[in-house]
Amino acid sequence: MKISIRRSRRVAIAVALGSVLALTATACGDDGSGAGGDKGDEGSGKGKIVFWDNNGGVRTDVWKEIIADFQKANPDIKVEYVGIASTEYQSKVDTAIQGGGLPDVGGVGAAMLAGFSAQQALEPLDDRLAGSSLNGKLNENMVDSLKAAGGGDGTLYSIPTSANNGVLYYRTDLFKQAGLDEPTTWDKFYEAAAKLTDSKKNEFGYTIRGGAGSIAQALDAAYGQSGITSFWDGDKTTLNDPKNVAALEKYAALYKKDTPAADLNNDFTKMVAQWDSGTIGMLNHNLGSYQDHVKALGADKFRGIPQPIGADGKRVQVSNPVDGLGVFKSSKNKDAAWKFIEFATSHAENSKFNESAGQVPSNNDAAKDSWIAEAEPTKLAAAALTDGSTSIVQLPYYLPDWNTISKADNEPNFQKVLLGDMSAKDFLDTMADQLNKAQAEWKEQNG
């Protein structure tokens, strides 16, 4: 397989900067030998397996509950849990693919799937799914999304656990005090951001994501306002369309005017914690932080609604990656690793996970459970995705270079935009050029 220059660079950087991570990863694997080229073995279906959680800390408690349930049902299998922060996960896996120490099973969401599969690190799961109790029980759209993200050949490398969606959380109490309407349109959103800001009192209308993970939120705001509904126009991205440029300029101008200065470096955990402190009017995040807000503020002080609609009365959002679980090809106990995935995505366990995470379950039976109707943002998000009210701009997760382009290459540039050191046009032009080249390379490789 032809390996892209950019992907080779990404792996080289991961290896060069990740020697400490490589040592840690070796300590976690079965014998430290698991690497991307290792074909592994089915194993006995018993003994020990290692599970890497791709959102460690945030999801640690619920995964430990699921693991305890699994070990009770399968006393001859022991699961070693390793929680890894979402911002570090891809780098750690890339390092282990090159140097050894991959786990048996781990989180493999759509956004990172193409890069891992291109390095031949993942076990194909189509046949295992077809022969399992999960066959016909999983949301077909989520399964198809992960197949599409796998690199172009339609192979399933990850079993979906959940779907997420962008949500606009807003403080109902603060809006009521200020006499503001619900921020259901972009005009109302900007009006509220300005009216709820009093920087002398450390009160702000909005918190913007400037640190890790900033790009997807920025693109959501750009496409949401521009109304453009496709990421590609032929072989060229619409990313730097003049309408998107104007929308991003307006959005980025909120920084330090209607947002805290600390937002420049805030990833989602810091951003969520800052909003939960109670002095900020609005927050864009996904369904995953709903329970955090309930604990911090109480369910009666905020709402989580779908993204605002544009001037033409339509809602446009960029796709949120489906999350899932994959078996690493180097595993010496693939049978036990698959048993864990099958158990974790069963009705009861998938429901438990997604109720904790506030996300849409992949298991069709779990998606019918009563808690979804009680968790308003999840209910509204699920409806927005299925009732025809929302156009989804599908981000190119299938590009092996997508994660590198949207994170390492351009998150620092978005910070420059917020600081006024780079124009929104230059930022989007730079990213568009990288994506057009990556798309051309992908098409050449995949016919």
Short mmCIF file of C-alpha atoms in Angstrom, two decimals:
data_model
loop_
_atom_site.label_atom_id
_atom_site.label_comp_id
_atom_site.label_asym_id
_atom_site.label_seq_id
_atom_site.Cartn_x
_atom_site.Cartn_y
_atom_site.Cartn_z
CA MET A 1 0.00 0.00 0.00
CA LYS A 2 1.21 3.48 -0.80
CA ILE A 3 1.73 5.40 2.46
CA SER A 4 1.11 9.13 2.38
CA ILE A 5 3.93 11.51 3.19
CA ARG A 6 1.77 13.26 5.76
CA ARG A 7 0.80 10.02 7.49
CA SER A 8 4.43 8.86 7.52
CA ARG A 9 5.34 12.15 9.12
CA ARG A 10 2.58 11.75 11.71
CA VAL A 11 3.81 8.30 12.71
CA ALA A 12 7.43 9.44 12.81
CA ILE A 13 6.50 12.31 15.11
CA ALA A 14 4.49 9.98 17.32
CA VAL A 15 7.47 7.62 17.61
CA ALA A 16 9.99 10.40 18.20
CA LEU A 17 7.94 12.16 20.84
CA GLY A 18 6.34 9.07 22.32
CA SER A 19 9.22 6.99 23.69
CA VAL A 20 7.84 7.24 27.20
CA LEU A 21 4.40 6.27 25.92
CA ALA A 22 5.94 3.30 24.10
CA LEU A 23 7.45 2.03 27.33
CA THR A 24 4.12 2.43 29.08
CA ALA A 25 2.31 0.68 26.25
CA THR A 26 4.75 -2.25 26.37
CA ALA A 27 4.02 -2.68 30.06
CA CYS A 28 0.30 -2.87 29.27
CA GLY A 29 0.35 -5.47 26.49
CA ASP A 30 0.40 -9.24 26.89
CA ASP A 31 4.10 -9.58 26.09
CA GLY A 32 5.03 -6.20 24.62
CA SER A 33 5.26 -7.61 21.11
CA GLY A 34 1.96 -6.49 19.65
CA ALA A 35 2.60 -4.15 16.74
CA GLY A 36 0.79 -3.20 13.55
CA GLY A 37 2.34 -5.96 11.45
CA ASP A 38 1.73 -8.75 13.99
CA LYS A 39 -1.12 -11.04 12.85
CA GLY A 40 -1.83 -12.21 16.43
CA ASP A 41 -3.85 -15.29 17.32
CA GLU A 42 -7.38 -16.34 18.18
CA GLY A 43 -6.19 -17.60 21.57
CA SER A 44 -8.13 -19.76 23.98
CA GLY A 45 -10.98 -17.32 24.63
CA LYS A 46 -9.88 -17.30 28.26
CA GLY A 47 -7.26 -15.57 30.36
CA LYS A 48 -6.28 -11.91 30.31
CA ILE A 49 -7.06 -9.20 27.78
CA VAL A 50 -6.04 -5.53 27.86
CA PHE A 51 -8.58 -2.82 27.06
CA TRP A 52 -7.59 0.74 26.19
CA ASP A 53 -10.35 3.28 26.82
CA ASN A 54 -10.08 6.19 24.35
CA ASN A 55 -11.76 8.61 26.78
CA GLY A 56 -10.10 7.70 30.04
CA GLY A 57 -11.09 9.67 33.10
CA VAL A 58 -14.35 10.85 31.57
CA ARG A 59 -15.66 7.31 30.98
CA THR A 60 -13.56 5.35 33.49
CA ASP A 61 -16.31 4.71 36.04
CA VAL A 62 -18.87 3.33 33.60
CA TRP A 63 -16.29 1.15 31.85
CA LYS A 64 -15.25 -0.33 35.18
CA GLU A 65 -18.91 -1.19 35.83
CA ILE A 66 -19.20 -2.86 32.42
CA ILE A 67 -15.94 -4.75 32.98
CA ALA A 68 -17.19 -5.99 36.37
CA ASP A 69 -20.42 -7.20 34.72
CA PHE A 70 -18.42 -8.92 31.99
CA GLN A 71 -16.06 -10.68 34.38
CA LYS A 72 -19.01 -11.88 36.45
CA ALA A 73 -20.56 -13.38 33.31
CA ASN A 74 -17.17 -14.63 32.06
CA PRO A 75 -15.16 -15.62 35.15
CA ASP A 76 -12.43 -17.20 33.02
CA ILE A 77 -11.54 -13.85 31.39
CA LYS A 78 -9.80 -10.97 33.17
CA VAL A 79 -9.90 -7.50 31.64
CA GLU A 80 -7.10 -5.06 32.42
CA TYR A 81 -8.44 -1.53 32.03
CA VAL A 82 -6.15 1.27 30.82
CA GLY A 83 -7.75 4.71 30.65
CA ILE A 84 -6.14 7.11 28.18
CA ALA A 85 -7.18 10.74 27.74
CA SER A 86 -8.89 11.38 24.41
CA THR A 87 -6.27 13.98 23.47
CA GLU A 88 -3.45 11.44 23.87
CA TYR A 89 -5.09 8.30 22.52
CA GLN A 90 -4.21 8.47 18.82
CA SER A 91 -0.56 9.28 19.53
CA LYS A 92 -0.28 6.39 21.97
CA VAL A 93 -1.82 3.90 19.54
CA ASP A 94 0.34 5.14 16.64
CA THR A 95 3.43 4.72 18.81
CA ALA A 96 2.41 1.19 19.81
CA ILE A 97 1.63 0.25 16.20
CA GLN A 98 5.24 1.05 15.33
CA GLY A 99 7.00 -0.13 18.48
CA GLY A 100 4.83 -2.82 20.02
CA GLY A 101 2.56 -2.98 23.04
CA LEU A 102 -0.89 -2.68 21.48
CA PRO A 103 -3.80 -3.84 23.62
CA ASP A 104 -6.19 -6.62 22.67
CA VAL A 105 -9.18 -4.32 22.35
CA GLY A 106 -9.65 -0.57 22.41
CA GLY A 107 -11.79 2.40 21.53
CA VAL A 108 -11.73 3.06 17.79
CA GLY A 109 -13.97 5.93 16.72
CA ALA A 110 -14.64 7.04 13.16
CA ALA A 111 -12.24 9.99 13.30
CA MET A 112 -9.17 7.81 13.92
CA LEU A 113 -10.30 4.66 12.12
CA ALA A 114 -8.80 5.31 8.68
CA GLY A 115 -5.34 6.03 10.10
CA PHE A 116 -5.25 2.84 12.17
CA SER A 117 -6.65 0.62 9.42
CA ALA A 118 -4.22 2.06 6.86
CA GLN A 119 -1.41 0.84 9.12
CA GLN A 120 -3.07 -2.61 9.14
CA ALA A 121 -3.44 -2.54 12.90
CA LEU A 122 -7.07 -3.64 13.15
CA GLU A 123 -8.87 -6.96 12.81
CA PRO A 124 -11.75 -7.10 10.27
CA LEU A 125 -14.98 -7.72 12.19
CA ASP A 126 -17.61 -8.36 9.49
CA ASP A 127 -17.65 -12.13 9.91
CA ARG A 128 -17.58 -11.96 13.71
CA LEU A 129 -20.55 -9.60 13.73
CA ALA A 130 -22.50 -11.74 11.26
CA GLY A 131 -22.05 -14.80 13.45
CA SER A 132 -22.80 -13.13 16.77
CA SER A 133 -25.79 -12.25 18.94
CA LEU A 134 -25.35 -8.65 17.76
CA ASN A 135 -26.23 -9.46 14.15
CA GLY A 136 -29.22 -7.31 13.17
CA LYS A 137 -29.25 -5.62 16.59
CA LEU A 138 -27.07 -2.60 15.81
CA ASN A 139 -28.04 0.71 14.24
CA GLU A 140 -27.36 0.28 10.52
CA ASN A 141 -26.46 3.93 9.97
CA MET A 142 -23.76 3.73 12.65
CA VAL A 143 -22.39 0.49 11.22
CA ASP A 144 -22.34 2.02 7.72
CA SER A 145 -20.63 5.15 9.06
CA LEU A 146 -17.79 3.08 10.52
CA LYS A 147 -17.49 1.03 7.35
CA ALA A 148 -17.18 4.23 5.30
CA ALA A 149 -14.60 5.67 7.71
CA GLY A 150 -12.41 2.58 7.48
CA GLY A 151 -10.59 3.71 4.37
CA GLY A 152 -12.72 2.93 1.34
CA ASP A 153 -13.02 -0.86 0.98
CA GLY A 154 -16.19 -1.22 3.08
CA THR A 155 -14.58 -3.42 5.73
CA LEU A 156 -15.89 -3.11 9.29
CA TYR A 157 -13.02 -2.58 11.73
CA SER A 158 -14.97 -1.17 14.68
CA ILE A 159 -18.29 -2.09 16.32
CA PRO A 160 -20.31 1.05 17.10
CA THR A 161 -21.07 1.88 20.73
CA SER A 162 -22.70 5.29 20.35
CA ALA A 163 -23.40 8.32 18.22
CA ASN A 164 -22.90 11.84 19.36
CA ASN A 165 -24.29 15.13 18.18
CA GLY A 166 -23.47 18.78 18.58
CA VAL A 167 -25.59 20.52 21.22
CA LEU A 168 -26.03 24.14 22.20
CA TYR A 169 -26.36 24.22 25.97
CA TYR A 170 -27.77 27.42 27.43
CA ARG A 171 -28.61 28.69 30.91
CA THR A 172 -32.39 28.99 31.07
CA ASP A 173 -32.21 30.99 34.31
CA LEU A 174 -29.78 33.56 32.89
CA PHE A 175 -31.78 33.88 29.66
CA LYS A 176 -34.97 34.47 31.64
CA GLN A 177 -33.34 37.12 33.82
CA ALA A 178 -32.07 38.94 30.71
CA GLY A 179 -35.39 38.63 28.87
CA LEU A 180 -33.79 36.68 26.04
CA ASP A 181 -35.44 34.24 23.65
CA GLU A 182 -34.15 30.70 23.36
CA PRO A 183 -31.08 30.75 21.02
CA THR A 184 -32.73 28.74 18.26
CA THR A 185 -31.30 30.91 15.44
CA TRP A 186 -27.80 32.22 14.85
CA ASP A 187 -29.05 35.81 15.19
CA LYS A 188 -30.49 35.01 18.62
CA PHE A 189 -27.27 33.22 19.54
CA TYR A 190 -25.13 36.29 18.83
CA GLU A 191 -27.63 38.59 20.54
CA ALA A 192 -27.50 36.47 23.68
CA ALA A 193 -23.70 36.21 23.62
CA ALA A 194 -23.45 40.01 23.68
CA LYS A 195 -26.23 40.70 26.19
CA LEU A 196 -25.07 38.14 28.75
CA THR A 197 -21.50 39.46 28.80
CA ASP A 198 -20.23 41.70 31.59
CA SER A 199 -16.49 41.10 31.69
CA LYS A 200 -16.03 43.29 34.78
CA LYS A 201 -18.19 40.81 36.68
CA ASN A 202 -16.50 37.85 34.95
CA GLU A 203 -19.78 37.04 33.22
CA PHE A 204 -19.72 35.96 29.59
CA GLY A 205 -22.32 35.02 27.03
CA TYR A 206 -20.39 32.13 25.50
CA THR A 207 -17.34 29.91 25.92
CA ILE A 208 -15.45 29.11 22.72
CA ARG A 209 -13.18 26.09 22.29
CA GLY A 210 -9.68 27.24 21.44
CA GLY A 211 -7.62 24.29 22.65
CA ALA A 212 -7.54 20.63 21.65
CA GLY A 213 -10.54 19.59 19.57
CA SER A 214 -11.31 23.13 18.41
CA ILE A 215 -11.57 22.49 14.68
CA ALA A 216 -14.79 20.46 14.57
CA GLN A 217 -16.59 23.07 16.67
CA ALA A 218 -15.31 25.89 14.45
CA LEU A 219 -16.46 24.04 11.32
CA ASP A 220 -19.85 23.41 12.92
CA ALA A 221 -20.25 27.16 13.40
CA ALA A 222 -19.05 27.94 9.86
CA TYR A 223 -21.28 25.47 8.01
CA GLY A 224 -24.17 26.10 10.40
CA GLN A 225 -24.24 29.77 9.42
CA SER A 226 -23.30 29.45 5.75
CA GLY A 227 -25.93 26.79 5.05
CA ILE A 228 -23.56 24.85 2.78
CA THR A 229 -24.57 21.19 3.02
CA SER A 230 -21.68 19.30 1.42
CA PHE A 231 -18.02 19.13 2.36
CA TRP A 232 -16.99 18.52 -1.25
CA ASP A 233 -17.84 20.21 -4.52
CA GLY A 234 -16.43 17.69 -6.97
CA ASP A 235 -12.85 17.05 -5.92
CA LYS A 236 -12.47 20.34 -4.03
CA THR A 237 -13.60 21.05 -0.49
CA THR A 238 -16.17 23.74 0.24
CA LEU A 239 -14.32 24.55 3.45
CA ASN A 240 -12.94 27.87 2.20
CA ASP A 241 -16.09 28.97 0.38
CA PRO A 242 -16.54 32.74 0.94
CA LYS A 243 -19.71 32.06 2.94
CA ASN A 244 -17.78 29.85 5.35
CA VAL A 245 -15.01 32.44 5.59
CA ALA A 246 -17.50 35.16 6.55
CA ALA A 247 -19.20 32.86 9.06
CA LEU A 248 -15.93 31.89 10.75
CA GLU A 249 -14.83 35.54 10.95
CA LYS A 250 -18.02 36.39 12.84
CA TYR A 251 -17.71 33.39 15.14
CA ALA A 252 -14.02 33.91 15.96
CA ALA A 253 -14.71 37.58 16.74
CA LEU A 254 -16.56 36.42 19.88
CA TYR A 255 -13.23 35.59 21.52
CA LYS A 256 -12.40 37.92 24.44
CA LYS A 257 -15.34 40.11 23.49
CA ASP A 258 -18.10 37.78 24.67
CA THR A 259 -15.93 34.87 25.91
CA PRO A 260 -13.28 34.41 28.59
CA ALA A 261 -9.64 34.92 27.56
CA ALA A 262 -8.84 31.47 29.00
CA ASP A 263 -10.82 29.91 26.15
CA LEU A 264 -7.74 30.16 23.93
CA ASN A 265 -6.24 27.01 25.48
CA ASN A 266 -9.38 25.24 26.69
CA ASP A 267 -10.02 21.67 25.58
CA PHE A 268 -13.46 20.20 26.23
CA THR A 269 -12.84 19.25 29.87
CA LYS A 270 -11.71 22.76 30.81
CA MET A 271 -14.44 24.36 28.72
CA VAL A 272 -17.14 22.23 30.31
CA ALA A 273 -15.80 22.85 33.81
CA GLN A 274 -15.72 26.59 33.13
CA TRP A 275 -19.34 26.59 31.95
CA ASP A 276 -20.42 24.50 34.91
CA SER A 277 -18.98 27.13 37.24
CA GLY A 278 -22.16 29.07 36.50
CA THR A 279 -21.22 32.46 35.04
CA ILE A 280 -21.39 31.73 31.29
CA GLY A 281 -24.56 31.74 29.22
CA MET A 282 -23.91 29.26 26.40
CA LEU A 283 -21.68 26.34 25.52
CA ASN A 284 -21.31 24.28 22.35
CA HIS A 285 -20.39 20.71 23.09
CA ASN A 286 -21.84 17.29 22.42
CA LEU A 287 -24.22 15.04 24.30
CA GLY A 288 -21.37 13.58 26.32
CA SER A 289 -21.24 16.40 28.87
CA TYR A 290 -24.96 16.41 29.73
CA GLN A 291 -24.60 14.52 33.01
CA ASP A 292 -21.77 16.85 34.09
CA HIS A 293 -24.10 19.82 33.68
CA VAL A 294 -26.88 18.11 35.60
CA LYS A 295 -24.52 17.45 38.51
CA ALA A 296 -23.10 20.99 38.50
CA LEU A 297 -26.19 23.09 37.77
CA GLY A 298 -29.29 20.96 38.21
CA ALA A 299 -31.54 19.96 35.33
CA ASP A 300 -33.82 22.98 35.83
CA LYS A 301 -31.19 25.64 35.10
CA PHE A 302 -30.16 24.73 31.56
CA ARG A 303 -31.32 23.15 28.33
CA GLY A 304 -29.45 21.36 25.57
CA ILE A 305 -30.92 21.99 22.13
CA PRO A 306 -29.84 21.23 18.54
CA GLN A 307 -27.60 23.80 16.87
CA PRO A 308 -29.21 27.10 15.76
CA ILE A 309 -30.91 27.34 12.39
CA GLY A 310 -29.63 29.67 9.69
CA ALA A 311 -31.19 32.67 7.98
CA ASP A 312 -32.92 30.37 5.47
CA GLY A 313 -34.69 28.50 8.27
CA LYS A 314 -32.57 25.35 7.88
CA ARG A 315 -30.25 23.68 10.36
CA VAL A 316 -26.87 22.47 9.14
CA GLN A 317 -24.40 20.61 11.33
CA VAL A 318 -21.14 18.82 10.69
CA SER A 319 -21.09 15.12 11.47
CA ASN A 320 -19.95 13.92 14.86
CA PRO A 321 -17.87 10.73 14.66
CA VAL A 322 -19.49 7.47 15.70
CA ASP A 323 -17.53 5.84 18.52
CA GLY A 324 -16.79 2.15 18.66
CA LEU A 325 -14.62 -0.74 19.82
CA GLY A 326 -12.05 -2.59 17.75
CA VAL A 327 -9.87 -5.69 18.09
CA PHE A 328 -6.20 -5.04 17.39
CA LYS A 329 -4.79 -7.51 14.88
CA SER A 330 -1.75 -8.21 17.07
CA SER A 331 -3.93 -9.55 19.92
CA LYS A 332 -2.97 -13.05 21.05
CA ASN A 333 -6.48 -13.58 22.39
CA LYS A 334 -8.86 -12.25 19.73
CA ASP A 335 -11.65 -14.61 20.77
CA ALA A 336 -11.78 -13.18 24.29
CA ALA A 337 -11.41 -9.63 22.94
CA TRP A 338 -14.43 -10.18 20.68
CA LYS A 339 -16.44 -11.63 23.58
CA PHE A 340 -15.81 -8.39 25.46
CA ILE A 341 -16.99 -6.24 22.54
CA GLU A 342 -20.08 -8.39 22.05
CA PHE A 343 -20.93 -8.08 25.75
CA ALA A 344 -20.22 -4.34 25.96
CA THR A 345 -22.56 -3.58 23.04
CA SER A 346 -25.37 -5.86 24.23
CA HIS A 347 -28.69 -4.26 25.19
CA ALA A 348 -28.14 -3.81 28.92
CA GLU A 349 -24.48 -2.76 28.81
CA ASN A 350 -24.83 -0.46 25.81
CA SER A 351 -27.77 1.22 27.52
CA LYS A 352 -25.75 1.61 30.74
CA PHE A 353 -22.82 3.15 28.86
CA ASN A 354 -24.88 5.62 26.88
CA GLU A 355 -27.08 6.68 29.77
CA SER A 356 -23.89 7.60 31.61
CA ALA A 357 -22.42 9.32 28.55
CA GLY A 358 -25.69 10.94 27.46
CA GLN A 359 -25.23 9.64 23.92
CA VAL A 360 -27.37 7.78 21.39
CA PRO A 361 -27.00 3.98 21.80
CA SER A 362 -25.88 1.79 18.91
CA ASN A 363 -27.90 -1.19 20.13
CA ASN A 364 -31.43 -0.83 18.75
CA ASP A 365 -33.03 -2.27 21.89
CA ALA A 366 -31.03 0.07 24.12
CA ALA A 367 -32.20 3.00 21.99
CA LYS A 368 -35.79 2.24 23.08
CA ASP A 369 -35.06 2.42 26.82
CA SER A 370 -36.95 4.94 28.92
CA TRP A 371 -33.96 7.05 29.99
CA ILE A 372 -33.62 8.52 26.48
CA ALA A 373 -36.99 10.24 26.74
CA GLU A 374 -35.96 11.61 30.14
CA ALA A 375 -32.60 12.99 28.91
CA GLU A 376 -33.90 15.91 26.85
CA PRO A 377 -30.74 16.77 24.86
CA THR A 378 -30.35 13.14 23.77
CA LYS A 379 -34.02 12.95 22.81
CA LEU A 380 -33.85 16.21 20.82
CA ALA A 381 -30.58 15.26 19.16
CA ALA A 382 -31.91 11.87 18.12
CA ALA A 383 -35.01 13.56 16.70
CA ALA A 384 -32.97 16.17 14.82
CA LEU A 385 -30.97 13.40 13.16
CA THR A 386 -34.05 11.49 12.03
CA ASP A 387 -36.92 13.96 11.46
CA GLY A 388 -35.54 15.66 8.35
CA SER A 389 -34.96 19.03 10.07
CA THR A 390 -31.17 18.84 9.91
CA SER A 391 -28.67 18.57 7.05
CA ILE A 392 -25.45 16.84 8.07
CA VAL A 393 -22.17 17.83 6.43
CA GLN A 394 -20.19 14.59 6.43
CA LEU A 395 -16.59 15.24 7.43
CA PRO A 396 -14.01 13.10 5.58
CA TYR A 397 -13.13 10.69 8.37
CA TYR A 398 -12.17 8.16 5.70
CA LEU A 399 -9.05 10.18 4.86
CA PRO A 400 -6.12 8.67 6.77
CA ASP A 401 -4.74 12.19 7.18
CA TRP A 402 -7.98 13.74 8.50
CA ASN A 403 -7.02 13.59 12.17
CA THR A 404 -3.60 15.08 11.54
CA ILE A 405 -4.97 17.88 9.37
CA SER A 406 -7.79 18.71 11.76
CA LYS A 407 -5.68 18.53 14.90
CA ALA A 408 -1.90 18.83 14.84
CA ASP A 409 -1.70 20.81 11.61
CA ASN A 410 -4.44 23.36 12.23
CA GLU A 411 -5.42 23.70 15.88
CA PRO A 412 -2.46 26.08 16.43
CA ASN A 413 -3.59 28.07 13.38
CA PHE A 414 -7.11 28.44 14.77
CA GLN A 415 -5.60 29.91 17.92
CA LYS A 416 -3.85 32.45 15.68
CA VAL A 417 -7.25 33.32 14.17
CA LEU A 418 -8.69 33.92 17.64
CA LEU A 419 -5.72 36.12 18.53
CA GLY A 420 -6.02 38.09 15.30
CA ASP A 421 -2.63 36.88 14.02
CA MET A 422 -4.13 34.97 11.07
CA SER A 423 -7.18 35.72 8.98
CA ALA A 424 -10.09 33.31 8.79
CA LYS A 425 -9.54 33.18 5.03
CA ASP A 426 -5.87 32.20 5.32
CA PHE A 427 -6.76 29.59 7.93
CA LEU A 428 -9.46 27.98 5.80
CA ASP A 429 -7.39 28.26 2.59
CA THR A 430 -4.48 26.48 4.27
CA MET A 431 -6.64 23.67 5.57
CA ALA A 432 -8.54 23.38 2.28
CA ASP A 433 -5.29 22.98 0.33
CA GLN A 434 -4.20 20.14 2.64
CA LEU A 435 -7.56 18.42 2.34
CA ASN A 436 -7.70 18.72 -1.45
CA LYS A 437 -4.27 17.06 -1.69
CA ALA A 438 -5.28 14.33 0.78
CA GLN A 439 -8.49 13.68 -1.16
CA ALA A 440 -6.60 13.41 -4.46
CA GLU A 441 -4.15 10.97 -2.91
CA TRP A 442 -6.96 8.90 -1.41
CA LYS A 443 -8.77 8.72 -4.76
CA GLU A 444 -5.57 7.65 -6.49
CA GLN A 445 -5.09 4.83 -3.96
CA ASN A 446 -8.71 3.70 -3.95
CA GLY A 447 -9.62 4.09 -7.58
#
